[in-house]
Amino acid sequence: MEKSLESKFAALKAQGLSIDLTRGKPGADQLDLSNALLSMEVFSQTPSGVDVRNYGEPLGILEARTLGASLLSAPVEKTLVGEQSSLLLIYQLILANYLFGLKTPWKDQENLKFICPVPGFDRHFRLLEDFGIEMLTIPLTGSGIDMKVFNALLQEHENIKGIVCVPRHSNPTGDTYSDENITAMLEAGQSYSEEFLFIFDHAYLLHDFLPSPDQTPTWELITRSGAEDQAAVFCSFSKVTFGGGGLAFASAGMPVFNLLARQRASMIVCSDKANQLRHVQFLKDQTGVIEQMKKHAEIVRPKFELAFAALDVVNPEIGTYLKPTGGYFISYNAKRPIAARVIELCKDVGVLITPAGSTYPHFYDPLDSNIRLAPTFLGMDELKVALEVFVTALMIAHQEAA
Ligand SMILES: Cc1ncc(COP(=O)(O)O)c(C=O)c1O
């Protein structure tokens, strides 16, 4: 190891750090933006006359459905409010297809497959793995999925049941899919099979922190392509109000919507309507949500800018990344197969980074190259140190692999 790197690494280690850069969680100052929710008086009746203290309204109170529908640009009657987790709603949709299906239950079919853009969200992979669904990976281009690979997979494979993707500020790459990309995907998937399921996980729908590409609402693209009956769009307030304490929404064409609602009806009588009303009272409408997200952006942007400044000094021969303009992550690609080693070195110094391979199905990154950085949770001082550790570890691992 180069002497200067060696002494820098030793000096960092001597600090006895304990910093967690793993999960994309909002910082405490972001959570403070929603403190009013903790002490807010919630009315017992909704404006539409529903008693939020009792059972009923399994699809959610009208006011919350209306808010979700406006965010997803979808019709209210095709939008439901779940509990606090969009991941849970996606899980329930896969389960519903597995048990019942739009035509044939997936459980009665063999060799189930799904298309997964990579690097991607580890929990999408875990979810599909739970059902024994084979994951066919597809690269991202910076503005969506690689359509050449998508078309080739459709040609090559039978029984692909659908795709799960994050079309805005994708986790972790930051891809915002172009309208052309989404439309091409919708057209190719529909031609492949009328049961091909499009799952759009809009976890970062409103989470811009820098000027971001314009995007036609996904629901509108779905409708224009005639793909309503095989599509569902999800979002949540997990990173709008409280992580794991917000509301989750799904909009879907009627067959998919009914399938999801039927599955949910076996699991839960209704979700927490008081929390739904509390959120409506707090955020009010789409404009209220957008205003709240501007406040998040003010807090999050300096953290990403700090990270960009630290990463931009690294020689591009060591690794590269695309600057996200929203979302919660930076996806760093080392040129040499050193991701696991970098993360090990960071851990040795007391900085935890998401395990290598997490952004690929079965934790297998074939190039051992991708590292997911999550800058939002830390304060600026800790983040600065964590990035210094990361960059030092990167340089050391790169030299070692020469
Ligand atoms: C792409 C993506 N989808 C879903 C989630 C989880 O959302 P929720 O809290 O609504 O389940 C996350 C959170 O990290 C995410 O990155």
XYZ file of C-alpha atoms and ligand atoms in Angstrom:
418
model
C 0.000 0.000 0.000
C 1.203 3.500 -0.855
C 2.738 5.121 2.280
C 0.450 8.179 2.318
C -2.666 6.018 1.979
C -1.421 3.683 4.662
C -0.901 6.489 7.164
C -4.221 8.103 6.270
C -6.018 4.791 6.798
C -4.261 4.295 10.145
C -5.177 7.827 11.246
C -8.833 7.268 10.347
C -8.839 3.959 12.185
C -7.339 5.574 15.264
C -10.410 7.804 15.509
C -12.473 4.777 16.642
C -15.356 5.701 14.355
C -18.815 4.176 14.476
C -20.790 5.488 11.493
C -23.657 3.788 9.675
C -24.002 4.678 6.009
C -26.152 1.688 5.121
C -29.845 2.435 4.832
C -31.569 5.249 3.036
C -33.376 6.742 5.983
C -34.461 10.358 6.452
C -32.327 12.352 8.883
C -33.804 13.483 12.202
C -34.093 17.047 10.875
C -36.260 15.724 8.023
C -38.473 13.885 10.506
C -38.837 17.135 12.467
C -40.668 18.585 9.454
C -43.632 16.371 10.361
C -43.602 16.772 14.145
C -47.055 18.351 13.988
C -48.377 14.854 13.283
C -47.310 13.757 16.769
C -49.495 16.185 18.623
C -52.239 16.908 16.132
C -55.856 16.632 17.151
C -57.493 14.245 14.722
C -61.220 14.590 14.089
C -63.284 11.479 14.688
C -65.295 11.998 11.491
C -63.958 12.574 8.006
C -65.460 15.432 5.968
C -67.259 12.709 4.007
C -68.848 11.476 7.240
C -66.848 8.330 8.027
C -66.049 7.524 11.667
C -62.293 6.947 11.620
C -62.421 5.173 14.982
C -64.318 2.195 13.647
C -63.954 -0.565 11.067
C -64.915 0.218 7.513
C -63.582 1.760 4.295
C -61.135 -1.045 3.429
C -59.885 0.927 0.422
C -59.142 3.941 2.624
C -61.081 7.110 3.429
C -62.115 9.110 0.396
C -59.976 12.118 1.337
C -56.784 10.023 1.551
C -57.617 8.133 -1.651
C -58.161 11.478 -3.365
C -54.777 12.717 -2.181
C -53.035 9.511 -3.335
C -54.843 9.594 -6.675
C -53.761 13.185 -7.280
C -50.128 12.315 -6.523
C -50.195 9.322 -8.864
C -52.359 11.187 -11.434
C -54.764 8.253 -11.409
C -58.543 8.027 -10.899
C -59.746 7.873 -7.284
C -61.812 4.748 -7.922
C -58.648 2.951 -9.040
C -56.596 4.131 -6.063
C -56.471 2.570 -2.614
C -54.718 3.508 0.592
C -52.937 0.714 2.385
C -51.071 0.755 5.640
C -47.797 2.627 5.861
C -45.730 0.515 3.450
C -45.819 0.471 -0.345
C -43.501 -2.535 -0.227
C -46.237 -4.408 1.625
C -48.763 -3.489 -1.074
C -46.378 -4.731 -3.767
C -45.880 -7.937 -1.784
C -49.644 -8.374 -1.518
C -50.015 -7.890 -5.265
C -47.404 -10.556 -6.025
C -49.040 -12.856 -3.487
C -52.457 -12.267 -5.069
C -51.085 -13.202 -8.466
C -49.367 -16.223 -7.001
C -52.488 -17.519 -5.284
C -55.186 -16.388 -7.709
C -53.731 -14.609 -10.766
C -55.554 -12.533 -13.352
C -56.271 -15.743 -15.300
C -54.202 -18.633 -13.939
C -52.601 -18.573 -10.493
C -48.838 -18.293 -10.822
C -48.446 -21.129 -8.331
C -49.900 -23.487 -10.939
C -47.277 -22.485 -13.481
C -43.648 -23.474 -13.748
C -40.457 -21.470 -14.149
C -41.875 -18.117 -13.102
C -39.678 -15.212 -14.127
C -39.580 -11.468 -13.515
C -37.485 -8.740 -15.067
C -35.464 -6.685 -12.588
C -33.405 -3.629 -13.508
C -29.990 -3.666 -11.798
C -28.480 -2.267 -9.699
C -31.813 -2.283 -7.863
C -33.661 -2.350 -4.546
C -32.694 -5.344 -2.403
C -36.213 -5.857 -1.050
C -37.739 -6.238 -4.492
C -35.305 -9.097 -4.993
C -36.070 -10.660 -1.619
C -39.762 -10.456 -2.330
C -39.468 -12.264 -5.661
C -37.092 -14.788 -4.126
C -39.752 -15.617 -1.497
C -41.998 -16.849 -4.316
C -39.242 -18.771 -6.093
C -39.477 -16.392 -9.048
C -36.372 -16.321 -11.227
C -35.007 -12.812 -11.695
C -33.790 -11.782 -15.126
C -31.597 -8.747 -14.731
C -31.490 -5.838 -17.099
C -29.097 -2.870 -17.076
C -30.120 0.740 -16.565
C -28.883 3.385 -18.964
C -29.159 6.600 -16.932
C -32.626 7.311 -18.345
C -34.360 3.976 -17.919
C -34.025 0.325 -18.778
C -31.926 -0.929 -21.660
C -34.689 -1.657 -24.179
C -32.421 -3.816 -26.350
C -31.844 -6.193 -23.442
C -35.524 -6.006 -22.451
C -36.626 -7.036 -25.935
C -33.986 -9.772 -26.104
C -35.181 -11.236 -22.793
C -38.788 -11.221 -23.999
C -37.691 -13.052 -27.151
C -35.597 -15.564 -25.299
C -37.760 -16.492 -22.295
C -41.182 -17.947 -21.719
C -43.329 -17.233 -18.688
C -41.970 -13.826 -17.767
C -44.684 -12.562 -15.452
C -43.692 -8.893 -15.395
C -41.259 -6.211 -14.362
C -40.777 -4.303 -11.114
C -39.055 -0.963 -11.539
C -38.520 2.391 -9.846
C -39.161 4.879 -12.647
C -38.084 8.078 -10.870
C -34.793 8.500 -8.974
C -34.345 4.754 -9.037
C -32.829 3.061 -5.978
C -29.821 3.169 -6.131
C -28.831 4.472 -9.587
C -30.995 7.604 -9.631
C -32.337 6.804 -13.099
C -35.409 8.793 -14.060
C -36.973 6.867 -16.898
C -37.804 8.893 -19.995
C -41.373 8.865 -21.322
C -40.101 7.097 -24.437
C -38.473 4.410 -22.320
C -41.600 3.741 -20.241
C -43.789 3.745 -23.354
C -41.494 1.340 -25.193
C -41.477 -0.941 -22.144
C -45.285 -0.838 -21.937
C -45.675 -1.654 -25.601
C -43.162 -4.504 -25.655
C -44.532 -6.047 -22.448
C -48.106 -5.928 -23.728
C -47.113 -7.563 -27.016
C -45.339 -10.292 -25.075
C -48.383 -11.229 -22.994
C -51.664 -9.686 -21.915
C -50.823 -10.941 -18.435
C -47.403 -9.236 -18.292
C -47.596 -7.193 -15.083
C -46.014 -3.738 -14.899
C -45.155 -2.758 -11.332
C -44.036 0.850 -11.022
C -42.667 1.537 -7.549
C -42.714 5.323 -7.292
C -40.959 5.442 -3.912
C -39.181 8.646 -5.008
C -41.945 10.257 -7.044
C -41.664 13.643 -5.332
C -38.128 13.432 -4.017
C -36.186 15.779 -6.320
C -33.380 17.740 -4.634
C -31.885 19.231 -7.812
C -33.580 20.166 -11.092
C -34.754 16.854 -12.508
C -35.972 15.620 -15.878
C -39.637 16.187 -16.666
C -41.726 13.068 -16.693
C -45.282 12.552 -17.849
C -47.191 10.906 -14.981
C -46.685 7.168 -15.293
C -50.414 6.523 -15.052
C -50.974 8.742 -18.080
C -48.362 6.801 -20.084
C -50.000 3.555 -19.013
C -53.427 4.764 -20.145
C -52.079 6.103 -23.452
C -50.461 2.732 -24.134
C -53.662 0.884 -23.286
C -51.851 -1.029 -20.535
C -54.174 -0.138 -17.634
C -55.430 -3.666 -17.093
C -51.940 -4.987 -16.479
C -50.313 -2.168 -14.520
C -50.018 -0.882 -10.966
C -48.287 2.202 -9.588
C -47.269 2.603 -5.938
C -46.008 5.377 -3.692
C -45.886 6.166 0.004
C -45.283 8.852 2.591
C -42.398 6.953 4.209
C -40.032 9.678 3.072
C -42.593 12.471 3.122
C -43.586 12.315 6.805
C -42.289 9.431 8.969
C -40.214 6.439 7.843
C -42.605 3.521 8.261
C -45.280 5.805 9.744
C -46.908 7.378 6.709
C -49.456 6.084 4.217
C -49.029 3.859 1.176
C -50.983 4.131 -2.073
C -51.638 1.912 -5.075
C -53.345 2.797 -8.334
C -54.133 0.024 -10.801
C -56.378 -0.938 -13.663
C -59.574 -2.605 -12.481
C -58.540 -6.288 -12.840
C -55.291 -5.681 -10.938
C -56.984 -3.356 -8.453
C -59.671 -5.955 -7.663
C -57.095 -8.710 -7.333
C -55.109 -6.648 -4.834
C -58.230 -5.592 -2.905
C -59.399 -9.203 -2.731
C -56.049 -10.353 -1.359
C -56.004 -7.586 1.209
C -59.565 -8.378 2.317
C -58.355 -11.785 3.569
C -55.615 -10.130 5.580
C -56.998 -6.985 7.122
C -60.463 -5.576 7.775
C -59.333 -2.011 7.251
C -56.243 0.056 7.889
C -55.670 2.928 10.305
C -58.105 5.593 9.166
C -57.104 7.978 11.955
C -53.599 8.059 10.487
C -55.085 8.599 7.038
C -57.126 11.564 8.268
C -54.173 12.899 10.269
C -52.079 12.920 7.103
C -54.816 14.603 5.095
C -55.228 17.261 7.796
C -51.451 17.803 7.840
C -50.544 17.716 4.145
C -53.956 18.770 2.799
C -53.465 18.245 -0.909
C -50.927 17.755 -3.683
C -49.641 21.313 -3.245
C -49.145 20.663 0.471
C -47.112 17.546 -0.306
C -44.989 19.407 -2.845
C -44.289 22.167 -0.304
C -43.267 19.549 2.261
C -40.951 17.929 -0.280
C -39.253 21.262 -0.997
C -38.331 21.422 2.693
C -36.912 17.893 2.509
C -34.900 18.872 -0.565
C -33.310 21.809 1.276
C -32.029 19.410 3.946
C -30.988 16.593 1.639
C -29.306 18.588 -1.149
C -26.227 19.747 0.833
C -25.548 16.136 1.850
C -25.544 14.971 -1.745
C -23.441 17.951 -2.785
C -20.926 17.050 -0.093
C -20.842 13.500 -1.416
C -20.451 14.667 -5.026
C -17.513 16.889 -4.013
C -15.818 13.975 -2.224
C -16.380 11.491 -5.046
C -15.435 13.873 -7.836
C -11.809 13.979 -6.678
C -11.488 10.243 -7.321
C -9.777 9.377 -10.581
C -12.458 8.041 -12.991
C -10.131 5.131 -13.694
C -10.890 3.946 -10.170
C -14.632 4.275 -10.441
C -17.544 6.369 -11.653
C -21.079 7.283 -10.723
C -23.962 9.233 -12.186
C -25.070 12.222 -10.134
C -28.637 11.667 -8.968
C -30.976 14.664 -8.887
C -33.351 13.093 -6.389
C -33.976 10.012 -4.297
C -31.856 8.691 -1.473
C -28.815 7.011 -2.983
C -25.600 7.197 -4.929
C -24.639 4.155 -6.941
C -20.865 3.917 -7.234
C -19.242 1.594 -9.768
C -15.630 0.592 -9.194
C -13.688 -0.307 -12.337
C -11.948 -3.220 -10.640
C -13.764 -6.037 -8.770
C -13.252 -4.466 -5.365
C -16.700 -3.651 -3.927
C -16.524 -6.303 -1.198
C -12.986 -5.276 -0.287
C -13.861 -1.561 -0.094
C -16.761 -2.322 2.221
C -14.541 -4.562 4.362
C -11.929 -1.816 4.663
C -14.600 0.726 5.641
C -15.935 -1.636 8.281
C -12.440 -2.051 9.653
C -12.358 1.691 10.250
C -15.852 1.738 11.764
C -17.933 2.869 8.771
C -20.745 0.535 7.766
C -21.706 0.476 4.095
C -24.496 -1.622 2.530
C -23.039 -5.113 1.906
C -21.536 -5.771 -1.495
C -23.972 -7.433 -3.877
C -27.057 -5.991 -2.119
C -28.105 -4.210 -5.275
C -28.312 -7.492 -7.218
C -30.596 -10.538 -6.914
C -29.263 -13.170 -4.505
C -26.574 -10.688 -3.403
C -24.561 -11.556 -6.485
C -22.936 -8.674 -8.309
C -21.116 -10.454 -11.141
C -18.479 -7.710 -11.375
C -18.166 -7.079 -7.625
C -18.255 -3.439 -8.593
C -21.404 -1.700 -7.312
C -21.526 0.098 -3.967
C -24.631 1.856 -2.680
C -24.069 4.995 -0.635
C -26.884 6.483 1.427
C -25.964 10.009 2.554
C -29.260 11.244 4.032
C -29.280 9.831 7.554
C -25.984 11.243 8.791
C -25.233 14.764 9.915
C -22.840 16.739 7.692
C -19.795 16.202 9.924
C -20.201 12.446 10.165
C -20.983 12.212 6.476
C -17.776 14.078 5.622
C -15.691 11.629 7.645
C -17.563 8.620 6.228
C -16.868 9.810 2.692
C -13.209 10.328 3.489
C -13.055 6.764 4.762
C -14.869 5.500 1.671
C -12.597 7.313 -0.766
C -9.472 6.149 1.086
C -10.731 2.556 1.118
C -11.551 2.807 -2.566
C -8.036 3.938 -3.435
C -6.435 1.249 -1.287
C -8.598 -1.542 -2.726
C -7.949 -0.292 -6.267
C -4.179 -0.442 -5.709
C -4.395 -3.862 -4.096
C -6.264 -5.219 -7.124
C -3.699 -3.927 -9.637
C -37.519 1.579 -4.256
C -38.146 1.509 -2.918
N -39.379 1.014 -2.791
C -39.977 0.922 -1.586
C -39.333 1.324 -0.445
C -40.020 1.171 0.853
O -41.142 1.991 0.861
P -42.252 1.819 1.975
O -41.723 2.358 3.248
O -43.416 2.584 1.431
O -42.563 0.342 2.072
C -38.051 1.854 -0.526
C -37.346 2.272 0.695
O -36.175 2.199 0.838
C -37.443 1.938 -1.794
O -36.194 2.405 -1.932
